[in-house]
Structures are given as structure tokens and as C-alpha cells.
XYZ file of C-alpha atoms in Angstrom:
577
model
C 0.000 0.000 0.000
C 1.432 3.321 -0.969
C 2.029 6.101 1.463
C 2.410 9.469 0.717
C 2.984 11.614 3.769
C 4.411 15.343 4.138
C 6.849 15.274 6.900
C 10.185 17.799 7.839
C 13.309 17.282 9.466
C 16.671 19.605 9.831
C 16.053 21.926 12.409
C 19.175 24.467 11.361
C 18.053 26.434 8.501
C 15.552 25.506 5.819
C 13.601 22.788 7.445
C 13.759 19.715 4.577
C 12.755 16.642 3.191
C 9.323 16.502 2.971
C 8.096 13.095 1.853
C 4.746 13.070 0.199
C 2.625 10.153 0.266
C -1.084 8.825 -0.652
C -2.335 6.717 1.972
C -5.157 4.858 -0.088
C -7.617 1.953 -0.389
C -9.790 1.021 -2.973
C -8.920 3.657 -5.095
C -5.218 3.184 -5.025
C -4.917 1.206 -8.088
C -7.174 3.996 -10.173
C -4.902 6.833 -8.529
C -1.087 5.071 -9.786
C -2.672 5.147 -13.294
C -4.076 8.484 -13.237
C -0.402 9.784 -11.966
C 1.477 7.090 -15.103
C -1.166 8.476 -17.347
C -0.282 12.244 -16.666
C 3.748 11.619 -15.806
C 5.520 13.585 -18.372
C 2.842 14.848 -20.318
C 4.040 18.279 -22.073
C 2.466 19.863 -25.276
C 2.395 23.157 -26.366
C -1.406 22.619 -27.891
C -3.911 23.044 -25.671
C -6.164 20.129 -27.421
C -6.137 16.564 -26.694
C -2.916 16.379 -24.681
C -4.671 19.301 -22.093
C -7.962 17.310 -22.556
C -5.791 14.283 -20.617
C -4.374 16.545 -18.022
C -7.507 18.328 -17.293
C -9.249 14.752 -16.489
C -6.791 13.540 -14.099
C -6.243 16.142 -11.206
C -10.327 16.389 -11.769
C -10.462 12.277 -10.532
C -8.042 12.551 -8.274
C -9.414 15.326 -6.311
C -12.743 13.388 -6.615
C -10.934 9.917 -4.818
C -9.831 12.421 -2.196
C -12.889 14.225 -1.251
C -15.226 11.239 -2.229
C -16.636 9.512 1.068
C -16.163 12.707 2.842
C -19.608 14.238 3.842
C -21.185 16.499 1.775
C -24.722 16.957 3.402
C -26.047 20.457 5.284
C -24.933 20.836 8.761
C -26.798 23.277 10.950
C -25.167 26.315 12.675
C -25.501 24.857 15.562
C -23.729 21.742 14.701
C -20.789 23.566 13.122
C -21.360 25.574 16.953
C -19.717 23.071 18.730
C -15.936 23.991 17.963
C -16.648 27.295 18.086
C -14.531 29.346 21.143
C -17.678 30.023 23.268
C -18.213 26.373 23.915
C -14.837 26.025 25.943
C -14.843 25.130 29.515
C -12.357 24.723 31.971
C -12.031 22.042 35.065
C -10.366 23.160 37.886
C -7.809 21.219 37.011
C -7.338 23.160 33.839
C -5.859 26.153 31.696
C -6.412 27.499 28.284
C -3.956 27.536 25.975
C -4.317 29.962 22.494
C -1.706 29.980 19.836
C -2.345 31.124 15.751
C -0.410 29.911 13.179
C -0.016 32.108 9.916
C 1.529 30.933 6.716
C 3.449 33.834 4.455
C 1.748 32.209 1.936
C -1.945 31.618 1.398
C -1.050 27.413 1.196
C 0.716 25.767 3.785
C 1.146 22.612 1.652
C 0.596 21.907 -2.164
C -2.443 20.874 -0.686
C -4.090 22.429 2.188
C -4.630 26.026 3.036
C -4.614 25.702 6.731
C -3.028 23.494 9.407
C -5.497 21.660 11.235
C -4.104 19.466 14.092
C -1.541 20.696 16.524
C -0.438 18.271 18.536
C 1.674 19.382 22.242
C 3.607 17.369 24.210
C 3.387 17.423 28.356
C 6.990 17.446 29.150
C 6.509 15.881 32.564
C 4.375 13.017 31.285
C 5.619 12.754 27.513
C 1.937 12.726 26.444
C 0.775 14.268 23.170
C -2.776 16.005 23.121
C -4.113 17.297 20.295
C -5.903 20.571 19.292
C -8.069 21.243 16.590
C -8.158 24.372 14.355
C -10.866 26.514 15.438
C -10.856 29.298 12.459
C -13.521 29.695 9.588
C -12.598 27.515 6.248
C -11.990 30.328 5.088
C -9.883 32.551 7.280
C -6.122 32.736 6.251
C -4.421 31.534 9.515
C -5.033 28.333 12.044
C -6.813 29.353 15.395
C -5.742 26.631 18.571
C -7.515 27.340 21.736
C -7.957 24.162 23.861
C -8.327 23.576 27.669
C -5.117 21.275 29.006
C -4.433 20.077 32.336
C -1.885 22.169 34.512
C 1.932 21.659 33.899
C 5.099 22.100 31.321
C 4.243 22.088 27.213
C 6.549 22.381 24.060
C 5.245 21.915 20.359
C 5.467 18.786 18.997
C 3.956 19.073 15.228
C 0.787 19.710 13.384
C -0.638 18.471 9.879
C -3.468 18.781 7.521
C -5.639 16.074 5.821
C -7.971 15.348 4.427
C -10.121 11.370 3.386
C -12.268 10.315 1.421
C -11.217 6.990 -1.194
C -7.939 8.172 0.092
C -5.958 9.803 2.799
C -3.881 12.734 1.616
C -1.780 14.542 4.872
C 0.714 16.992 4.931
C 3.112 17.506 8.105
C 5.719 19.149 9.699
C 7.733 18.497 12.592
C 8.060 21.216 15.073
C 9.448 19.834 18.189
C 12.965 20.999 19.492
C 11.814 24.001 17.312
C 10.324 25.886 20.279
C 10.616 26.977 23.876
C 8.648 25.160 26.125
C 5.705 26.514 27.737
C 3.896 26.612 30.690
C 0.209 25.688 31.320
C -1.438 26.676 34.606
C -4.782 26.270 36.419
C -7.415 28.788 35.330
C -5.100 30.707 33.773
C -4.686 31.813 29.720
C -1.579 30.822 28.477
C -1.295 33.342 24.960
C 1.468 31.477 22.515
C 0.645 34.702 20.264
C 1.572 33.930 16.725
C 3.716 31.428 14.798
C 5.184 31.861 12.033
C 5.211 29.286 9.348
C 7.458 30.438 6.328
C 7.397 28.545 2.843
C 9.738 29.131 -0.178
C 7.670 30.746 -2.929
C 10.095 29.041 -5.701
C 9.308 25.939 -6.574
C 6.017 26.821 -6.310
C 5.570 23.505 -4.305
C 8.583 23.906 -2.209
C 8.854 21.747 0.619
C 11.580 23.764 2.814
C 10.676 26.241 5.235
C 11.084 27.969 8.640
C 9.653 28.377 11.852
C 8.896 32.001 13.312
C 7.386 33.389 16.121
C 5.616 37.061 16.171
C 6.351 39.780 18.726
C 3.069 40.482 20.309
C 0.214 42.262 18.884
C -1.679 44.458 20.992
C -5.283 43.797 19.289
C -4.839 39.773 18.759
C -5.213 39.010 22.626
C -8.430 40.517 22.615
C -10.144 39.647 19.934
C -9.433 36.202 20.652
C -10.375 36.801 24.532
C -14.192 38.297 23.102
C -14.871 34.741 21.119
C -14.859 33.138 24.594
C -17.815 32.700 26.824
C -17.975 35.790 29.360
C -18.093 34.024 32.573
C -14.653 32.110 31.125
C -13.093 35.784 29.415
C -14.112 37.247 33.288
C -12.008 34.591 34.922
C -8.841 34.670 32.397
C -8.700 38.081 32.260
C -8.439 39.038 36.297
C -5.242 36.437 36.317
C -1.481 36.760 35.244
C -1.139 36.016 31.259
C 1.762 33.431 30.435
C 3.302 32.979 27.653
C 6.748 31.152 26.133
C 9.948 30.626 28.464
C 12.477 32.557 27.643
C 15.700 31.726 26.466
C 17.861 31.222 23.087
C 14.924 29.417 21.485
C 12.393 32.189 22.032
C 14.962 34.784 20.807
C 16.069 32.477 17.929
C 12.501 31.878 16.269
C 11.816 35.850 16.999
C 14.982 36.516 14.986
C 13.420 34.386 12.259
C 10.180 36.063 11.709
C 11.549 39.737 11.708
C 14.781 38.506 9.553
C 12.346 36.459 7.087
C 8.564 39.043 7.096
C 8.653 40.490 3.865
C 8.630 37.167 2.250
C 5.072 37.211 1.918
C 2.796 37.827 -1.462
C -0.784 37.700 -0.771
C -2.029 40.900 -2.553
C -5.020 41.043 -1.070
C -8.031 44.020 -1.616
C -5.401 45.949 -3.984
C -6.256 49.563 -3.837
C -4.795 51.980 -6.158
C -4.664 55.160 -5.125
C -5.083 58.873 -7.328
C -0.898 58.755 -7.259
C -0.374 55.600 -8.856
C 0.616 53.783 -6.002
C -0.929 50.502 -4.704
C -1.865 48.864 -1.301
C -1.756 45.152 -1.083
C -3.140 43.354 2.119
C -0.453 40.762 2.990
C 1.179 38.286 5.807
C 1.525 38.758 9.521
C -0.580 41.843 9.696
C 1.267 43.383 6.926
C 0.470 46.075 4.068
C 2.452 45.799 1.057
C 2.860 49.478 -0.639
C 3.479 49.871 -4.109
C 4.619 53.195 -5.406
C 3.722 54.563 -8.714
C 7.708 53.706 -9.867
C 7.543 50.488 -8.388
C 9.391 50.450 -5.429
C 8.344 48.503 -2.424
C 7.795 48.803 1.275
C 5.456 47.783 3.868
C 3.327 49.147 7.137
C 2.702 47.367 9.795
C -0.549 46.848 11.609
C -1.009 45.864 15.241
C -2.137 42.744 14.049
C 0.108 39.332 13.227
C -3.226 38.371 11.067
C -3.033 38.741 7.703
C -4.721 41.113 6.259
C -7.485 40.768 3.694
C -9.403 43.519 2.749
C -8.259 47.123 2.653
C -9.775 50.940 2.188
C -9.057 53.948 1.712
C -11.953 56.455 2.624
C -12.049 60.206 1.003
C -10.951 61.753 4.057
C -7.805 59.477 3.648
C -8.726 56.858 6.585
C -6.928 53.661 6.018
C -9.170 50.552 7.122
C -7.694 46.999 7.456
C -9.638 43.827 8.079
C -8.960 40.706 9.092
C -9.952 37.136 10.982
C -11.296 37.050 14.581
C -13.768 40.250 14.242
C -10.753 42.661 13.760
C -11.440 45.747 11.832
C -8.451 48.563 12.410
C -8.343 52.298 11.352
C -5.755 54.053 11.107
C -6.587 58.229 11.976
C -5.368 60.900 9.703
C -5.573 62.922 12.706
C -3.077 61.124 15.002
C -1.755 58.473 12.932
C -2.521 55.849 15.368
C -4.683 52.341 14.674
C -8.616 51.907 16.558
C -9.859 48.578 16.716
C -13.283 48.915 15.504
C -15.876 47.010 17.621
C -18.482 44.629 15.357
C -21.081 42.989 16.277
C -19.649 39.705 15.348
C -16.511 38.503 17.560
C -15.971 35.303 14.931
C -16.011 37.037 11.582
C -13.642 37.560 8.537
C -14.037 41.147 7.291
C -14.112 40.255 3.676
C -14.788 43.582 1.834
C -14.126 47.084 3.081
C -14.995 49.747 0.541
C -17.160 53.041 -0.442
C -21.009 52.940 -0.353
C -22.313 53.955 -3.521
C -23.924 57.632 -3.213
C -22.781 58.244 0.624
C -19.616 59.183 3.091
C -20.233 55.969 4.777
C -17.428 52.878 4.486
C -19.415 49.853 3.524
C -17.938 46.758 5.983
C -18.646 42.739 4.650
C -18.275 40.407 7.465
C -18.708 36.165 7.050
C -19.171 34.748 10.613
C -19.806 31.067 11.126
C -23.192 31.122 10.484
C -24.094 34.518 8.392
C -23.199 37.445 6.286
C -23.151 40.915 7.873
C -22.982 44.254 5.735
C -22.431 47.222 8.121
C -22.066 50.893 7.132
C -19.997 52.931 9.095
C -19.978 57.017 9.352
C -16.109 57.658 8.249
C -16.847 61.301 9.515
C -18.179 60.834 12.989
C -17.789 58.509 15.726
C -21.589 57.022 15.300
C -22.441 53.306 15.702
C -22.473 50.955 12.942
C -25.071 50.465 11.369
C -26.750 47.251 9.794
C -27.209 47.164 6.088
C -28.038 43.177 4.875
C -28.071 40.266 7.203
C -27.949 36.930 5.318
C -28.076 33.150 6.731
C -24.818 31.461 5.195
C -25.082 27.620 4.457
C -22.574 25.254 5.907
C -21.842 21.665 5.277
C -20.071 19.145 6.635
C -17.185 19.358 4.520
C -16.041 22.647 4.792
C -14.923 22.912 1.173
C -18.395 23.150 0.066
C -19.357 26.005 2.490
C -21.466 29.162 0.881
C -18.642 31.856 0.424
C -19.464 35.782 -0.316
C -17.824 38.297 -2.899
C -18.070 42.006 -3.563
C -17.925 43.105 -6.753
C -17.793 47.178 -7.117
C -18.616 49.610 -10.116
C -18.662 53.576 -9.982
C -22.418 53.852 -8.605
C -23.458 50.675 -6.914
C -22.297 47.225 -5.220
C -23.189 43.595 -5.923
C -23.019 41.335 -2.747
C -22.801 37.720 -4.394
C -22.703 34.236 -2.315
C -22.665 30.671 -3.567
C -20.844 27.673 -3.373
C -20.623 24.274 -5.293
C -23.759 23.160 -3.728
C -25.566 26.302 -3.468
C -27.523 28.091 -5.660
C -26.118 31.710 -6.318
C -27.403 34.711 -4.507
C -27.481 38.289 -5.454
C -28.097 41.857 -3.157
C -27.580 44.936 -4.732
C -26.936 48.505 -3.758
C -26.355 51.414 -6.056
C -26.802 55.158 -5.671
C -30.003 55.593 -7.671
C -31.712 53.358 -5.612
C -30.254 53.216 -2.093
C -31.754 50.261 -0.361
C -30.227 46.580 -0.593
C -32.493 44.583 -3.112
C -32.391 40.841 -3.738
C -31.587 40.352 -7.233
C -30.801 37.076 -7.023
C -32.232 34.471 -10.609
C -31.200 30.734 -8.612
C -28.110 30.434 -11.235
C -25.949 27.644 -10.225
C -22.212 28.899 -10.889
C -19.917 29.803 -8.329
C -19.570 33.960 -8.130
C -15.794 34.061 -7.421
C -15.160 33.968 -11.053
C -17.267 37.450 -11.863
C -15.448 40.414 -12.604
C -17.105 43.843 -12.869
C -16.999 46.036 -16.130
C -17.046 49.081 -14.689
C -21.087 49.643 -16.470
C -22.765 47.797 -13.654
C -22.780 44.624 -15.604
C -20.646 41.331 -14.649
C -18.795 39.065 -16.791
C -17.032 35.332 -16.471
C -15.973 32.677 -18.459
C -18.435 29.802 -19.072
C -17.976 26.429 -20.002
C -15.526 23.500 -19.512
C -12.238 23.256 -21.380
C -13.351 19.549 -22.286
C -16.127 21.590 -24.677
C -14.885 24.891 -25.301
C -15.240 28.197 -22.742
C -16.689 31.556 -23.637
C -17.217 34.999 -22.003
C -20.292 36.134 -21.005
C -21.962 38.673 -19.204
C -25.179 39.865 -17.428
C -26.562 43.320 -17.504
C -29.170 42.194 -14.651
C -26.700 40.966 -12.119
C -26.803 37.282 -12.833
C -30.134 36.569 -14.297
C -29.561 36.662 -17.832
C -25.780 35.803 -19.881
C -25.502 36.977 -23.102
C -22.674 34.635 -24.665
C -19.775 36.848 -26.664
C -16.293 35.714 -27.626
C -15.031 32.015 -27.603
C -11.634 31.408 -25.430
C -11.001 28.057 -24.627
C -8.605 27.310 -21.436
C -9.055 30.871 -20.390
C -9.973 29.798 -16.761
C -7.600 31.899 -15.204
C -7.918 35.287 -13.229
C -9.610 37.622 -14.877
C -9.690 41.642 -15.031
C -11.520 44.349 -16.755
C -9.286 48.232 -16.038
C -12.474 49.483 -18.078
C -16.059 49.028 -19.650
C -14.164 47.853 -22.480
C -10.756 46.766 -22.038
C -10.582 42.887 -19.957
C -7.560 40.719 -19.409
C -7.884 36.604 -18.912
C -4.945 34.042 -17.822
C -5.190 31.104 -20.173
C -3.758 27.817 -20.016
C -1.629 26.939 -22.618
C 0.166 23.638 -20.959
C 0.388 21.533 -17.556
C 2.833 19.167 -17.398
C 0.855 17.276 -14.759
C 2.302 17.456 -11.524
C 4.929 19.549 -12.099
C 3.918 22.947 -11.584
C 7.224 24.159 -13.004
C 6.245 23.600 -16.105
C 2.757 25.372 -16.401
C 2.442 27.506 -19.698
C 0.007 29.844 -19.528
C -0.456 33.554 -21.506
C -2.411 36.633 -20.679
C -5.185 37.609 -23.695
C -6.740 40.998 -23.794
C -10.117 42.529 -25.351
C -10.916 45.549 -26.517
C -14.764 45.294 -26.981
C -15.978 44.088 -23.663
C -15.350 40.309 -24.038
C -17.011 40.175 -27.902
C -13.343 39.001 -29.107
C -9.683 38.139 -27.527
C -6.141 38.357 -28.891
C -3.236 37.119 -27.388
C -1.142 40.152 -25.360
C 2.034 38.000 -24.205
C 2.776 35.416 -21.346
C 4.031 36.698 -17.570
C 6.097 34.003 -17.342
C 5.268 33.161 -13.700
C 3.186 30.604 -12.575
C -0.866 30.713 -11.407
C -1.915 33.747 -9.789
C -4.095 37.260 -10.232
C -3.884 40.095 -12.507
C -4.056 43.410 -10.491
C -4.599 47.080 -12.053
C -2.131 49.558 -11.469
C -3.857 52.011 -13.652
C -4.966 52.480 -17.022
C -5.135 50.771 -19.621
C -2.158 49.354 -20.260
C -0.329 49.181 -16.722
C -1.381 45.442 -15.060
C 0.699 43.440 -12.560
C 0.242 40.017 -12.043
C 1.254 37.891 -8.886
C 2.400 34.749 -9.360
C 2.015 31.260 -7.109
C 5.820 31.221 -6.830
C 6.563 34.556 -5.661
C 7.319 36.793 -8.767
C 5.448 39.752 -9.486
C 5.179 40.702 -12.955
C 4.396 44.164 -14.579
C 3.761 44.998 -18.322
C 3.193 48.706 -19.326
C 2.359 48.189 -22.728
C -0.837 45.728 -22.381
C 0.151 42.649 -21.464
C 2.877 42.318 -24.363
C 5.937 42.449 -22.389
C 6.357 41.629 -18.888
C 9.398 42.601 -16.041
C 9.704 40.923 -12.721
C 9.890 43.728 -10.524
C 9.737 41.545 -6.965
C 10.976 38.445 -6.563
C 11.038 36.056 -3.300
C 12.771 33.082 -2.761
């Protein structure tokens, strides 16, 4: 029986050697032919030999997830890990620690760690603690109640079963300092730091980190907890790592290795031509308009996924765990904006169409919250659109929501792969949230807005040929226009007329080295393509950087691109290892 297992070792340096293996059963013979039937495969025509490669990931991602439960689960179901539900013995502390990747994949194949597994120094027992964060949230959240005594990290993994068992791991003990756990007291690990290589794109080596403190990240996770169990932990002393050359060695890490992070998240471009990107370990990536880099720091070790810049020139930053910042013109200082939901991602932070007010997105475990908040007084915030979010038992299949913005109004979209689409709308000719929705099928996250108040995607399957199409009533209707096949790739429209599209010339199968893809413009709004040139950089999203013809796009494996001329020719202007 084959194994294929992601484990580390080395603790000097770049942590190595990480073994991959399928742990299967019935569908191991079907998985070693899919993987022979794909080895090598490299073509330069997207036709038949793509046709293969398309087919196999496609099976083998449905042996992994097959047998894995894909029915409704109620709120309160999915309630039960949720941070209110802890309690304490006597006997008992609470231990919190968040682990954020510089990278939005831990693993070639997971997003999050979700086991962390401690050993009890005095007793060599291993416990294990489950993540605690939103499928979608960008970090690992452990927070887990363990009997009184002396702790170090031990490791923690991702998996996930279904035909077969696919895990990644990676060995973190002798990494750490130890830690101490005491009776009805919070022990706050703060934030590690878990480092990947961008290049390979599926590098295996990386390095452990752990974050100074972050003034807001105590408390947000302290307001998740039940009050009577926040009242107790927050009258008594806080402990946290022993000190010593491990503590200041892993510290030394993170601040030596914190820039290696390229998330672009929420780009904003701003009226001088520079650009913020939301980023790693509470970071914001600033691009100026001659392409020089530098970054701000929030007091956050979260990353940071959604940005704003209101007219006044308030800069707002969301993240995980309720935490909306603000950063005053005024003083220059950060606020941590109370919301009414302690376990939300702030997803979208942005301009309401036709007002002063900042328009906040949040996605809690259970719901969708838009808020509106007065960027010009100190006023309460106030509710625009509350909206029950489905969840399943696999978490991959949970309803997800997406903002898509034109001049004069806002689309709030949500859907999943087992969820039919649904569609609020907001604009500044009619001020009042209206559900648009028509029960269409596809998944939003591939819309892009035109900048007319219409939305476009790419239809179709590669297998039969894709086309753009759009929707002038926000979903209901698609009008079909020009034929692209393989253009399932990020896609971005800098005006009403002028769109770019990734397209997928070549995959060599599991080699993500070898990934061809080019970048294909229009002109017309989508009624006809032409090729522009090829980034030369691997996966990714195109970002405008305004204009026409100025684009950037970020690539998987840590290069980002710019072309000034449309797409023809690209530069790497940042480049991570």
C-alpha cells in the first residue's frame, strides 16, 4: 500500500525533506494510473494532450474528497468547535496559539493546518488541538483547555479522506521553547510563524517564526470566549513562552524572514499611482507609482485581507477574529473597531455607492453581515443586509461571499458548489439593498465587474470549449460573446471595455514548473480576444495599477510581474525566494 505523507526534518536552517505520500484503499490502483497516465505529459497545444491533463487532477481530487460528507450541517452543529463552547475544570488552563503561513497554502495541498499536537513534558503525552478558524480565514486558530503543567510543540498536519488519505506535516518539536500551562489561567502562545519558499512553487523547505506580540490579537481572541470564562482569564497573570535562546532564535526568524510574503489582497490603487496590497503577519504591502516597495505594519500578526481607503484618507484593514483597524489621519494611530460579530472575517471594506459611509462585509460562522460605518463621525455601525450562510459538513463546500464594485453601486454575491447563487444589490439611484438574485448555479468568485454595472465570467468546460459572457441584470440573464477556450484563469476588466484573462496553454501534470500559460486581452468588452504576451510566472491574479495598459500580475511562486504596454511584455519587478 502506498504512502504518501508530508513530513520535515533539519532543524538548522531551511527545514527539509518533505516526503509526500497517498495513503489509499480502494482507489489506489485507479490513482497510480491516473499519476502514469499524466507523468511527463508536455504539449504546447492546448487540445487533446490538455484534454488528458484536465481529467486527471479532476479524478483525483474526486478519490480524495469522495466519502467525505457532503450533506447540510446546521449552525448549531458547526457551533460546537466554536470558542464560546470552551470550559475549563479546575484542574485546567487554556492555551491559544495562531499559526499564519506567508503564503496563502501551507502545503501543495491544504490552506490551513489543522491538528496541533503538544507534548506534556513531565508526562511525555501528546494532546491534540483542533483548528478553530472559519474555512476560510487565512491563519489556524488553537484554543484548547489542558491540564496544569510544562508544554513544548510537537507538530501539526493537515488532511484530508475520502477513497484516500492525503496529509501533509511538519515536525516542530525541538523548534520551540517550552511553555507553561497553569490552572485557570490563559496561556497566549501569540503567533507562529510558518514560512514557505515561494520558488518551486511547491517547495517543501521552510522555517519556523514566532511574532512579537500584537496588541489587538489578545483581545479579539479573549471576546470569542464565553464571558463568565473571558471574566475569569482576564483578572489572572497572562503566560506565555519561556524565555531563552529558542524564544529569541525563532523571533529573529520572523523579523529577519517578514517580507517574504505575497498575498495581494483588496489591492487599492490610489489617485498617485501607487498601490496597497493586504499581505502576511498583519502586513500592508505598498506599491509606489515607480515600483518600489515597502510595507506598514498593523497591530495585528493576522493577515490582512481587505483594505480601504476612505475620502478623508482613513486607512481601514480587516482581518480574521472580528478585527477591523483604522488608522486616523488625525493622530496616525490604529482603533480597533468594535463589530457585532466577535468570529467574523471582514471580507470587503470599501465606499457605499452615493454616501460618506465605508461599507464593511463580514462572514461569521453562520451569516453574512454588511455594516455601514460614518467615516466622519464617531456614530455606531449600522446594519445594512443580514444573510443566513449555508454550511456543510465538509467545509470545502461552504457558501462563500464576494463584492464586486462599479462607480455607482455594489453587488453582494454568495454561492458555493452546492448552493444556488445569490445576489443583493446597492447602487446610488436606488439606495436600499435589493435581492436580485435568478437561482443560477455557478460559483460567483469567477465574476469580474466592467465598470457599467454589468458582470462578466468565463463559461464552459475546457473539455467543450469556454466563452465569455456577461449579465446586464446581475446574474439573471448571460448573453454569450467571444469564444476562449482554457481561459480559466484570473480575470480583469481596467475598463467598460478593455478585460484581461490568464489562459492555459500547458500543464505538465504534476509539475507545476512547467505550467504555460499567456495573458489575452479585449478591446470590446469580451465580444473578441487576442493574445497580449505570457508573464512568465506561474498561477496567480492580474491586479490594475492604472490604465489601460499598466497590469501586474502575482504569481504562485513569488514573482510579481508588470507589463506597461498591455500585457505584451512583462518585467519581474519583486521576486522572493
Amino acid at each position: 500500500m502506498p504512502f504518501f505523507r508530508l513530513q520535515s526534518s533539519s532543524r538548522a536552517g531551511w527545514c527539509r525533506l518533505w516526503q509526500a505520500h497517498f495513503e489509499t484503499s480502494k482507489g489506489c490502483s485507479l490513482i497510480r494510473m491516473m499519476f502514469n497516465f499524466t507523468r511527463q505529459t508536455k504539449s504546447r497545444n492546448p487540445g487533446s494532450s490538455l484534454l488528458r491533463l484536465a481529467i486527471a487532477p479532476c479524478l483525483t481530487a474526486a478519490l480524495l474528497l469522495s466519502g467525505c460528507a457532503i450533506s447540510p450541517i446546521s449552525p448549531e452543529e458547526r457551533a460546537k468547535n466554536a470558542l464560546s463552547s470552551l470550559q475549563l475544570t479546575s484542574a485546567q488552563g487554556v492555551v491559544s496559539l495562531k499559526m499564519t503561513s506567508n503564503r496563502a497554502r501551507v502545503s501543495t495541498y491544504f490552506s490551513q493546518w489543522t491538528r496541533l499536537r503538544v507534548k506534556n513534558l513531565e508526562t511525555s503525552d501528546l494532546t491534540s488541538l483542533s483548528n478553530r478558524s472559519d474555512s476560510i480565514e487565512n491563519h489556524s486558530l488553537f484554543v484548547g483547555a489542558l491540564p496544569a503543567g510544562t508544554y513544548e510543540i510537537h507538530s501539526v498536519e493537515s488532511s484530508a479522506s475520502g477513497m484516500a488519505t492525503l496529509t501533509s506535516f511538519a515536525d516542530a518539536s525541538d523548534a520551540f521553547p517550552g511553555f507553561a500551562v497553569a490552572a485557570g489561567q490563559l496561556t497566549d502562545l501569540g503567533t507562529i510563524a510558518f514560512i514557505r519558499k515561494h520558488y518551486p512553487v511547491d517547495s517543501r523547505e521552510f522555517r519556523w517564526g514566532i511574532a512579537p506580540e500584537a496588541s489587538f490579537d489578545r483581545q479579539a481572541i479573549l471576546r470569542r470566549l464565553n464571558p463568565a470564562l473571558r471574566d475569569q482569564l482576564s483578572v489572572r497573570p497572562v503566560l506565555g513562552w519561556s524565555d531563552g535562546d529558542r524564544l529569541r532564535a525563532r523571533r529573529k526568524t520572523h523579523d529577519q524572514f517578514l517580507g517574504l510574503t505575497m498575498r495581494a489582497a483588496s489591492p487599492v490603487l490610489q489617485p498617485d499611482g501607487s498601490a496597497l496590497f493586504g499581505e502576511s503577519f498583519g502586513q500592508i504591502a505598498v506599491r509606489s507609482a515607480q515600483g518600489t516597495w515597502s510595507f506598514l505594519q498593523t497591530p495585528t500578526s493576522q493577515p490582512i485581507r481587505s483594505l480601504h481607503v476612505s475620502r478623508g484618507g482613513e486607512l481601514y484593514a480587516g482581518s480574521d477574529n472580528g478585527l477591523l483597524m483604522v488608522r486616523r489621519t488625525a493622530t496616525g494611530n490604529w482603533e480597533s473597531i468594535a463589530l457585532p460579530a466577535n468570529d467574523s472575517s471582514v471580507i470587503h471594506v470599501g465606499p457605499l455607492p452615493g454616501s460618506t459611509d465605508v461599507l464593511v462585509v463580514l462572514q461569521t460562522s453562520d451569516r453574512f453581515l454588511g455594516l455601514s460605518i460614518d467615516a466622519a463621525a464617531d456614530r455606531p455601525l449600522k446594519e445594512q443586509f443580514s444573510k443566513p450562510r449555508a454550511l456543510f459538513a465538509n467545509p470545502m463546500n461552504d457558501v462563500r461571499g464576494y463584492v464586486l464594485e462599479a462607480s455607482s453601486q455594489v453587488l453582494f454575491a454568495m454561492g458555493g458548489f452546492q448552493s444556488k447563487t445569490e445576489v443583493l444589490k446597492y447602487s446610488s439611484a436606488d439606495p436600499i439593498w435589493k435581492d436580485v438574485s435568478s437561482g443560477d448555479e455557478n460559483v460567483p468568485s469567477n465574476w469580474a465587474s466592467l465598470n457599467d454595472g454589468s458582470v462578466g465570467r468565463f463559461a464552459g468546460i475546457p473539455m467543450t470549449g469556454m466563452y465569455f459572457t456577461t449579465s446586464q441584470d446581475n446574474g439573471k440573464s448571460w448573453e454569450r460573446r467571444g469564444d476562449l477556450n482554457w481561459a480559466n484563469g484570473s480575470l480583469l476588466f481596467v475598463s467598460q471595455k478593455v478585460g484581461y484573462v490568464i489562459r492555459l496553454d500547458s500543464r505538465a501534470a504534476f509539475d507545476p514548473e512547467l505550467i504555460e500559460q499567456s495573458v489575452w486581452r479585449t478591446n470590446d468588452a469580451g465580444h473578441t480576444w487576442s493574445l497580449a504576451g505570457s508573464p512568465k510566472t506561474i498561477g496567480g491574479t492580474l491586479v490594475a495599477l492604472g490604465g489601460t495598459e499598466k497590469i501586474g500580475y502575482v504569481g504562485l511562486n513569488g514573482r510579481f510581474m508588470v507589463s506597461l504596454d498591455g500585457g505584451k511584455t512583462w518585467r519581474a519587478e519583486r521576486v522572493l525566494p
